[in-house]
Amino acid sequence: MKQKSRIRVIWCILFVVYLAVLIYLLLFAKLMGREQIGRTYSYNLELFKEIKRFLNNTGTLGIRSVLLNLVGNVIGFMPLGFLLPLAFSRVRGIIFMTLISFTTTLVIETCQLVSCTGSFDVDDLLLNTIGGILGYLIYILLEKGITAWKER
């Protein structure tokens, strides 16, 4: 097996592990507040509603909850945008990555709603999609930097 093929396999494995951890954390992990949701349907269809609520109630909710929700949603999806083009070389382009990030989030949010393991939140759609895009931009910057370094 060629060196590039081995590296691609490693990236694919890392991507699959990332997806497994992401799905576990978002659908099953008790540390993410799953035991508090109960068996009711919960959703937010108003953009920025939960973001504003978290920012306006930082004192009441605590900084941990605010960071976990706002920053965690962005950071949690950055590996998607970074690892996907490394694992699958044909997956490129900011528009494509935006669609992949949005669709992945939509599927997860819908699963949370249907299974009553979380809430369907349009703010999560926005934050997670931003995370996927940022991860892809980091990938692009690193790729350009490595290419420039190799050309020296």
Tab-separated table of C-alpha atoms in Angstrom:
chain	number	residue	atom	x	y	z
A	1	MET	CA	0.000	0.000	0.000
A	2	LYS	CA	1.362	3.418	-0.941
A	3	GLN	CA	2.135	6.004	1.721
A	4	LYS	CA	-0.667	8.317	0.497
A	5	SER	CA	-3.172	5.441	0.605
A	6	ARG	CA	-2.190	4.591	4.177
A	7	ILE	CA	-2.556	8.195	5.220
A	8	ARG	CA	-5.986	8.386	3.548
A	9	VAL	CA	-7.076	5.238	5.449
A	10	ILE	CA	-5.956	6.832	8.716
A	11	TRP	CA	-7.960	9.987	7.921
A	12	CYS	CA	-11.008	7.828	7.093
A	13	ILE	CA	-10.687	5.984	10.410
A	14	LEU	CA	-10.350	9.276	12.301
A	15	PHE	CA	-13.421	10.617	10.495
A	16	VAL	CA	-15.500	7.545	11.408
A	17	VAL	CA	-14.329	7.743	15.044
A	18	TYR	CA	-15.231	11.451	15.101
A	19	LEU	CA	-18.727	10.711	13.757
A	20	ALA	CA	-19.236	7.929	16.318
A	21	VAL	CA	-18.206	10.204	19.206
A	22	LEU	CA	-20.360	13.044	17.854
A	23	ILE	CA	-23.423	10.814	17.554
A	24	TYR	CA	-22.837	9.389	21.028
A	25	LEU	CA	-22.485	12.836	22.611
A	26	LEU	CA	-25.475	14.327	20.812
A	27	LEU	CA	-27.880	11.419	21.131
A	28	PHE	CA	-26.870	9.268	24.092
A	29	ALA	CA	-24.454	10.892	26.576
A	30	LYS	CA	-25.886	11.748	29.985
A	31	LEU	CA	-23.168	14.353	30.545
A	32	MET	CA	-24.768	16.379	27.741
A	33	GLY	CA	-28.024	16.629	29.717
A	34	ARG	CA	-29.859	13.716	28.086
A	35	GLU	CA	-31.444	12.577	31.359
A	36	GLN	CA	-33.051	16.013	31.809
A	37	ILE	CA	-34.905	16.064	28.487
A	38	GLY	CA	-37.370	13.309	29.378
A	39	ARG	CA	-39.840	11.920	26.907
A	40	THR	CA	-41.280	15.143	25.504
A	41	TYR	CA	-40.777	16.838	22.181
A	42	SER	CA	-38.817	20.051	22.375
A	43	TYR	CA	-38.007	22.442	19.568
A	44	ASN	CA	-37.028	26.012	18.717
A	45	LEU	CA	-37.839	27.336	15.263
A	46	GLU	CA	-36.984	30.994	15.964
A	47	LEU	CA	-33.473	31.917	14.797
A	48	PHE	CA	-31.253	33.454	17.520
A	49	LYS	CA	-33.837	32.783	20.279
A	50	GLU	CA	-31.691	30.311	22.237
A	51	ILE	CA	-28.469	32.177	21.465
A	52	LYS	CA	-29.983	35.360	22.962
A	53	ARG	CA	-31.372	33.406	25.918
A	54	PHE	CA	-27.960	31.965	26.731
A	55	LEU	CA	-26.183	35.316	26.353
A	56	ASN	CA	-28.797	37.236	28.367
A	57	ASN	CA	-28.891	34.661	31.186
A	58	THR	CA	-25.217	33.820	31.609
A	59	GLY	CA	-25.406	34.629	35.333
A	60	THR	CA	-28.359	32.311	35.899
A	61	LEU	CA	-27.352	29.503	33.555
A	62	GLY	CA	-23.648	29.647	34.341
A	63	ILE	CA	-20.708	30.196	32.034
A	64	ARG	CA	-20.241	26.434	31.563
A	65	SER	CA	-23.715	26.053	30.060
A	66	VAL	CA	-23.250	29.088	27.833
A	67	LEU	CA	-19.865	27.903	26.557
A	68	LEU	CA	-21.084	24.334	26.107
A	69	ASN	CA	-24.039	25.505	24.045
A	70	LEU	CA	-22.611	28.343	21.974
A	71	VAL	CA	-18.911	27.563	21.616
A	72	GLY	CA	-19.395	23.809	21.939
A	73	ASN	CA	-21.783	23.694	18.988
A	74	VAL	CA	-19.251	25.491	16.791
A	75	ILE	CA	-16.187	23.551	17.968
A	76	GLY	CA	-18.039	20.235	17.884
A	77	PHE	CA	-18.542	20.494	14.132
A	78	MET	CA	-15.147	21.911	13.163
A	79	PRO	CA	-13.667	18.408	12.782
A	80	LEU	CA	-16.392	17.611	10.231
A	81	GLY	CA	-15.177	20.388	7.950
A	82	PHE	CA	-11.537	19.538	8.583
A	83	LEU	CA	-11.575	15.730	8.404
A	84	LEU	CA	-14.059	15.195	5.580
A	85	PRO	CA	-11.832	16.540	2.763
A	86	LEU	CA	-8.854	14.669	4.224
A	87	ALA	CA	-10.762	11.390	4.284
A	88	PHE	CA	-12.486	11.857	0.926
A	89	SER	CA	-10.483	13.851	-1.597
A	90	ARG	CA	-13.488	14.639	-3.797
A	91	VAL	CA	-15.239	16.460	-0.978
A	92	ARG	CA	-14.117	20.017	-1.603
A	93	GLY	CA	-15.595	23.471	-1.877
A	94	ILE	CA	-17.074	25.890	0.615
A	95	ILE	CA	-20.614	25.557	-0.748
A	96	PHE	CA	-20.462	21.760	-0.662
A	97	MET	CA	-19.034	21.801	2.869
A	98	THR	CA	-21.762	24.220	3.971
A	99	LEU	CA	-24.419	21.863	2.613
A	100	ILE	CA	-22.776	18.820	4.232
A	101	SER	CA	-22.503	20.587	7.610
A	102	PHE	CA	-26.095	21.811	7.447
A	103	THR	CA	-27.473	18.435	6.323
A	104	THR	CA	-25.528	16.519	8.979
A	105	THR	CA	-26.826	18.881	11.647
A	106	LEU	CA	-30.381	18.669	10.303
A	107	VAL	CA	-30.290	14.864	10.508
A	108	ILE	CA	-28.933	14.935	14.078
A	109	GLU	CA	-31.413	17.595	15.225
A	110	THR	CA	-34.290	15.629	13.692
A	111	CYS	CA	-33.096	12.435	15.417
A	112	GLN	CA	-32.969	14.321	18.729
A	113	LEU	CA	-36.526	15.558	18.215
A	114	VAL	CA	-38.003	12.235	17.114
A	115	SER	CA	-36.234	10.212	19.813
A	116	CYS	CA	-36.866	12.830	22.535
A	117	THR	CA	-33.159	12.825	23.407
A	118	GLY	CA	-32.685	16.529	22.807
A	119	SER	CA	-34.362	19.462	21.202
A	120	PHE	CA	-34.593	20.512	17.579
A	121	ASP	CA	-33.019	23.969	17.557
A	122	VAL	CA	-32.473	26.171	14.509
A	123	ASP	CA	-29.737	27.968	16.443
A	124	ASP	CA	-27.870	24.652	16.606
A	125	LEU	CA	-28.275	24.357	12.833
A	126	LEU	CA	-26.602	27.753	12.463
A	127	LEU	CA	-23.820	27.202	15.019
A	128	ASN	CA	-22.969	23.688	13.830
A	129	THR	CA	-22.908	24.781	10.187
A	130	ILE	CA	-20.569	27.646	11.109
A	131	GLY	CA	-18.362	25.094	12.876
A	132	GLY	CA	-18.198	22.886	9.781
A	133	ILE	CA	-17.318	25.887	7.616
A	134	LEU	CA	-14.602	27.042	10.044
A	135	GLY	CA	-13.126	23.542	10.102
A	136	TYR	CA	-13.022	23.536	6.312
A	137	LEU	CA	-11.369	26.973	6.241
A	138	ILE	CA	-8.702	25.682	8.644
A	139	TYR	CA	-8.189	22.724	6.301
A	140	ILE	CA	-7.775	25.102	3.322
A	141	LEU	CA	-5.293	27.313	5.205
A	142	LEU	CA	-3.224	24.328	6.326
A	143	GLU	CA	-3.300	22.797	2.855
A	144	LYS	CA	-2.068	26.050	1.289
A	145	GLY	CA	0.567	26.450	3.989
A	146	ILE	CA	1.869	22.903	3.532
A	147	THR	CA	1.896	23.291	-0.257
A	148	ALA	CA	3.844	26.568	0.006
A	149	TRP	CA	6.274	24.980	2.469
A	150	LYS	CA	6.885	21.984	0.151
A	151	GLU	CA	7.548	24.286	-2.818
A	152	ARG	CA	10.430	26.007	-1.030
